[in-house]
């Protein structure tokens, strides 16, 4: 019997958070590269895409008029494959670089916090399963 | 796991910035190194940074965890040093007839190092080095928290 645990949305959210951390780290590493354009992903858009059947998200077929519509975020798998977009700079540098290090650092810190929140939620889910297995 | 890329990306930033620090140190220490002719005199050296090739993203692009929409295909690349260029700024000449390196007219050629510029560059390099190092630390903490799932 396959052990198929539902770990919820957090597992996919983690992927997007990790991806974003990578992009922000890349921006900061390239803070002095002439012509480099800072990139980021729009988390909200990524989440919205996850309900798009084109991306193979969790869509339930409605074969009966009594079937309910799927709520906006119910069972949505966060899509990890969202494309990165270029950031609109507040003050682009003369050499064409659009990295604003202090902002990237702040975004990275925020992303890290949200990543750790997702880890916590995932951990809670795992702990719940562990308790269930033990029968306590 | 794409978090591992943070180490590579920040590591490339550290390498690039420390190389920049080395050229700055070389420029400043040679700022007064005179020579007899234009050909022999030291010229200020500067590294040229470019965005690194997508080398470690490729591996993850084929991974089954990555999904269909090209996740990590354009993964972070870090920074790399394309080369080091010598400054083409004019070489300053000073009239110092008593100098052992003076030419027939009494002029000595000095390197075209602008020490003020180098100092400003040094601050930028050192700040960026610190930022990259702290990002690496943040990435490590994120991985550690991930590894502790299900414990305790």
Coordinates of C-alpha atoms in Angstrom, one line a residue:
Chain A
X1 CA 0.0 0.0 0.0
X2 CA 1.6 3.3 -1.0
X3 CA 2.1 5.8 1.7
X4 CA 0.6 8.9 0.3
X5 CA 0.6 11.8 2.7
X6 CA -1.0 15.1 2.0
X7 CA 1.5 17.7 3.0
X8 CA -0.6 20.6 1.8
X9 CA 0.5 23.7 0.0
X10 CA 3.6 24.3 2.1
X11 CA 5.7 21.9 0.2
X12 CA 5.2 23.7 -3.1
X13 CA 5.4 27.1 -1.4
X14 CA 8.8 26.1 -0.2
X15 CA 9.9 25.4 -3.8
X16 CA 8.9 28.9 -4.9
X17 CA 10.5 30.5 -1.8
X18 CA 13.7 28.6 -2.5
X19 CA 13.6 29.7 -6.1
X20 CA 13.1 33.3 -5.1
X21 CA 15.9 33.2 -2.6
X22 CA 18.2 31.9 -5.4
X23 CA 17.1 34.8 -7.7
X24 CA 17.6 37.4 -5.0
X25 CA 21.1 36.0 -4.1
X26 CA 21.9 36.2 -7.8
X27 CA 20.8 39.8 -7.9
X28 CA 23.1 40.6 -5.0
X29 CA 26.0 38.7 -6.4
X30 CA 25.7 40.8 -9.5
X31 CA 25.3 44.1 -7.7
X32 CA 28.5 45.3 -9.6
X33 CA 28.0 43.7 -13.0
X34 CA 27.5 46.4 -15.7
X35 CA 24.2 46.0 -17.5
X36 CA 22.8 43.4 -15.2
X37 CA 19.0 43.6 -14.7
X38 CA 17.6 42.5 -11.3
X39 CA 15.0 39.8 -11.4
X40 CA 12.3 38.6 -9.1
X41 CA 9.2 36.4 -9.2
X42 CA 5.7 37.6 -8.3
X43 CA 4.5 35.1 -5.7
X44 CA 0.8 36.1 -6.1
X45 CA 1.0 35.5 -9.8
X46 CA 2.7 32.2 -9.3
X47 CA -0.1 31.2 -6.9
X48 CA -2.8 32.3 -9.3
X49 CA -1.2 30.3 -12.2
X50 CA -1.4 27.2 -10.0
X51 CA -5.2 27.2 -10.6
X52 CA -4.7 27.3 -14.4
X53 CA -5.4 23.9 -15.9
X54 CA -2.8 24.5 -18.5
X55 CA -0.2 24.0 -15.7
X56 CA -1.7 20.8 -14.5
X57 CA -2.9 22.1 -11.2
X58 CA -5.3 20.3 -9.0
X59 CA -8.5 20.8 -10.9
X60 CA -11.5 18.7 -10.0
X61 CA -13.8 17.7 -12.8
X62 CA -17.4 18.9 -12.5
X63 CA -19.5 16.1 -14.0
X64 CA -22.7 16.9 -12.2
X65 CA -24.7 20.1 -11.8
X66 CA -24.6 19.6 -8.1
X67 CA -20.8 19.7 -7.9
X68 CA -19.4 22.7 -6.1
X69 CA -17.0 25.1 -7.6
X70 CA -13.5 24.8 -6.4
X71 CA -12.7 27.8 -4.1
X72 CA -9.9 30.1 -5.3
X73 CA -7.0 28.5 -3.4
X74 CA -8.4 25.1 -2.4
X75 CA -5.9 22.4 -3.2
X76 CA -3.9 24.7 -5.3
X77 CA -0.4 23.5 -6.0
X78 CA 2.0 26.4 -6.1
X79 CA 3.7 26.2 -9.4
X80 CA 7.4 26.2 -9.2
X81 CA 8.0 27.0 -12.8
X82 CA 7.0 30.6 -12.9
X83 CA 9.1 32.8 -15.0
X84 CA 11.3 35.5 -13.5
X85 CA 10.5 39.1 -14.3
X86 CA 12.7 42.1 -14.4
X87 CA 12.5 44.6 -11.6
X88 CA 11.6 48.2 -12.2
X89 CA 14.5 50.1 -10.6
X90 CA 14.0 53.2 -8.5
X91 CA 17.5 54.5 -9.3
X92 CA 19.2 52.6 -12.1
X93 CA 23.0 52.9 -12.2
X94 CA 24.8 54.7 -15.0
X95 CA 26.3 51.3 -16.2
X96 CA 22.8 49.9 -16.7
X97 CA 22.7 47.8 -13.5
X98 CA 19.4 47.8 -11.8
X99 CA 20.3 46.0 -8.6
X100 CA 19.5 48.0 -5.5
X101 CA 21.4 46.1 -2.9
X102 CA 19.6 47.3 0.2
X103 CA 16.2 46.5 -1.2
X104 CA 17.4 43.1 -2.4
X105 CA 18.7 42.4 1.0
X106 CA 15.4 43.4 2.6
X107 CA 13.4 41.2 0.1
X108 CA 15.8 38.3 0.9
X109 CA 15.2 38.6 4.6
X110 CA 11.4 38.7 4.1
X111 CA 11.6 35.7 1.8
X112 CA 13.7 33.8 4.3
X113 CA 11.1 34.5 7.1
X114 CA 8.3 33.3 4.9
X115 CA 10.4 30.3 3.9
X116 CA 10.8 29.4 7.5
X117 CA 7.1 29.9 8.1
X118 CA 6.4 27.3 5.4
X119 CA 8.9 25.0 6.9
X120 CA 7.1 25.3 10.2
X121 CA 3.8 24.5 8.7
X122 CA 5.3 21.5 7.0
X123 CA 6.8 20.4 10.2
X124 CA 3.5 20.7 12.0
X125 CA 1.9 18.5 9.4
X126 CA 4.6 15.9 9.7
X127 CA 4.3 16.0 13.5
X128 CA 0.6 15.5 13.2
X129 CA 1.1 12.4 11.0
X130 CA 3.7 11.1 13.5
X131 CA 1.2 11.4 16.3
X132 CA -1.4 9.6 14.3
X133 CA 1.0 6.8 13.6
X134 CA 1.8 6.4 17.2
X135 CA -1.8 6.3 18.1
X136 CA -1.4 8.7 21.0
Chain B
X1 CA 17.3 21.3 -4.3
X2 CA 17.7 24.8 -5.6
X3 CA 18.7 26.2 -2.2
X4 CA 22.1 24.7 -2.8
X5 CA 22.6 27.2 -5.6
X6 CA 22.7 30.0 -3.1
X7 CA 26.0 28.7 -2.0
X8 CA 27.4 28.7 -5.5
X9 CA 25.9 32.1 -6.4
X10 CA 27.1 33.8 -3.2
X11 CA 30.4 32.0 -3.5
X12 CA 30.9 33.4 -7.0
X13 CA 30.1 36.9 -5.5
X14 CA 32.7 36.4 -2.8
X15 CA 35.3 35.3 -5.4
X16 CA 34.6 38.2 -7.6
X17 CA 34.7 40.8 -4.8
X18 CA 37.9 39.4 -3.3
X19 CA 39.6 39.5 -6.7
X20 CA 38.4 43.1 -6.9
X21 CA 39.9 43.8 -3.5
X22 CA 43.2 42.3 -4.8
X23 CA 43.3 44.6 -7.8
X24 CA 42.5 47.6 -5.6
X25 CA 45.3 46.6 -3.2
X26 CA 47.7 46.2 -6.1
X27 CA 46.7 49.6 -7.6
X28 CA 47.1 51.4 -4.3
X29 CA 50.4 49.8 -3.4
X30 CA 51.7 50.7 -6.8
X31 CA 50.3 54.2 -6.9
X32 CA 53.7 55.8 -6.6
X33 CA 55.7 53.2 -8.5
X34 CA 57.5 55.4 -11.0
X35 CA 59.2 54.2 -14.2
X36 CA 61.6 55.6 -16.8
X37 CA 59.2 55.3 -19.7
X38 CA 55.5 55.1 -20.5
X39 CA 55.8 51.4 -21.5
X40 CA 57.2 50.3 -18.2
X41 CA 55.0 52.2 -15.8
X42 CA 52.3 50.4 -13.8
X43 CA 48.7 51.0 -15.0
X44 CA 45.6 50.8 -12.8
X45 CA 43.9 47.4 -13.2
X46 CA 40.2 46.8 -12.9
X47 CA 38.3 43.5 -13.1
X48 CA 35.3 43.2 -15.5
X49 CA 32.3 41.4 -14.1
X50 CA 29.8 39.5 -16.2
X51 CA 26.8 37.3 -15.3
X52 CA 28.0 33.8 -15.0
X53 CA 27.1 31.0 -17.4
X54 CA 24.1 29.0 -16.3
X55 CA 26.2 26.0 -15.3
X56 CA 24.6 24.6 -12.1
X57 CA 21.0 25.3 -13.2
X58 CA 21.2 22.8 -16.0
X59 CA 21.4 19.9 -13.7
X60 CA 18.3 20.8 -11.8
X61 CA 16.4 21.7 -15.0
X62 CA 16.2 18.0 -15.8
X63 CA 15.3 17.0 -12.3
X64 CA 11.8 15.5 -11.8
X65 CA 11.1 17.9 -9.0
X66 CA 11.4 20.9 -11.3
X67 CA 8.1 20.8 -13.0
X68 CA 7.2 21.4 -16.6
X69 CA 7.5 25.1 -17.0
X70 CA 11.2 25.4 -17.1
X71 CA 11.9 26.0 -13.5
X72 CA 15.6 26.4 -12.8
X73 CA 16.4 26.4 -16.5
X74 CA 17.3 30.1 -16.0
X75 CA 18.4 29.5 -12.5
X76 CA 20.7 31.9 -10.8
X77 CA 24.1 32.0 -12.3
X78 CA 26.2 34.1 -10.0
X79 CA 28.9 36.5 -11.2
X80 CA 32.1 35.8 -12.9
X81 CA 35.2 37.8 -13.8
X82 CA 35.5 38.1 -17.5
X83 CA 39.0 39.5 -17.3
X84 CA 41.2 42.3 -15.9
X85 CA 41.7 45.4 -18.0
X86 CA 44.4 48.0 -17.6
X87 CA 43.3 51.6 -17.4
X88 CA 43.9 53.7 -20.6
X89 CA 43.8 57.0 -18.7
X90 CA 46.7 59.3 -19.5
X91 CA 49.8 58.8 -17.3
X92 CA 50.5 61.8 -15.2
X93 CA 54.0 63.3 -15.5
X94 CA 55.6 65.3 -12.8
X95 CA 58.6 67.7 -13.1
X96 CA 61.1 66.2 -10.7
X97 CA 64.6 66.7 -12.2
X98 CA 66.4 65.3 -9.2
X99 CA 64.4 62.0 -9.4
X100 CA 66.6 59.1 -10.5
X101 CA 63.8 58.0 -12.9
X102 CA 63.5 61.5 -14.5
X103 CA 63.9 61.7 -18.3
X104 CA 66.0 64.2 -20.2
X105 CA 63.5 67.0 -19.7
X106 CA 63.3 66.2 -16.0
X107 CA 59.8 64.6 -16.0
X108 CA 58.9 61.4 -14.1
X109 CA 56.0 59.2 -15.3
X110 CA 53.6 58.0 -12.5
X111 CA 51.0 55.3 -12.7
X112 CA 47.5 56.4 -13.7
X113 CA 46.1 55.2 -10.3
X114 CA 43.4 57.4 -8.8
X115 CA 43.7 56.6 -5.1
X116 CA 40.5 58.3 -4.2
X117 CA 38.6 56.3 -6.8
X118 CA 40.3 53.1 -5.5
X119 CA 39.3 53.8 -1.9
X120 CA 35.6 54.3 -2.9
X121 CA 35.9 51.1 -4.9
X122 CA 37.3 49.3 -1.9
X123 CA 34.4 50.3 0.3
X124 CA 32.0 49.0 -2.4
X125 CA 33.9 45.8 -2.7
X126 CA 34.1 45.2 1.0
X127 CA 30.4 45.9 1.5
X128 CA 29.4 43.6 -1.3
X129 CA 31.7 40.9 0.1
X130 CA 29.9 41.2 3.5
X131 CA 26.5 41.0 1.9
X132 CA 27.3 37.9 -0.1
X133 CA 28.8 36.3 3.0
X134 CA 25.7 37.0 5.0
X135 CA 23.5 35.7 2.2
X136 CA 25.4 32.4 2.4
X137 CA 24.8 32.3 6.1
X138 CA 21.1 32.9 5.5
X139 CA 20.9 30.1 2.9
X140 CA 22.6 27.8 5.4
X141 CA 20.0 28.6 8.1
X142 CA 17.2 27.9 5.6
X143 CA 18.7 24.6 4.7
X144 CA 19.2 23.7 8.3
X145 CA 15.6 24.4 9.2
X146 CA 14.5 22.3 6.2
X147 CA 16.6 19.4 7.5
X148 CA 15.0 19.5 10.9
X149 CA 11.5 18.8 9.6
X150 CA 10.0 15.9 11.5
X151 CA 12.5 16.0 14.3
X152 CA 11.6 16.5 17.9

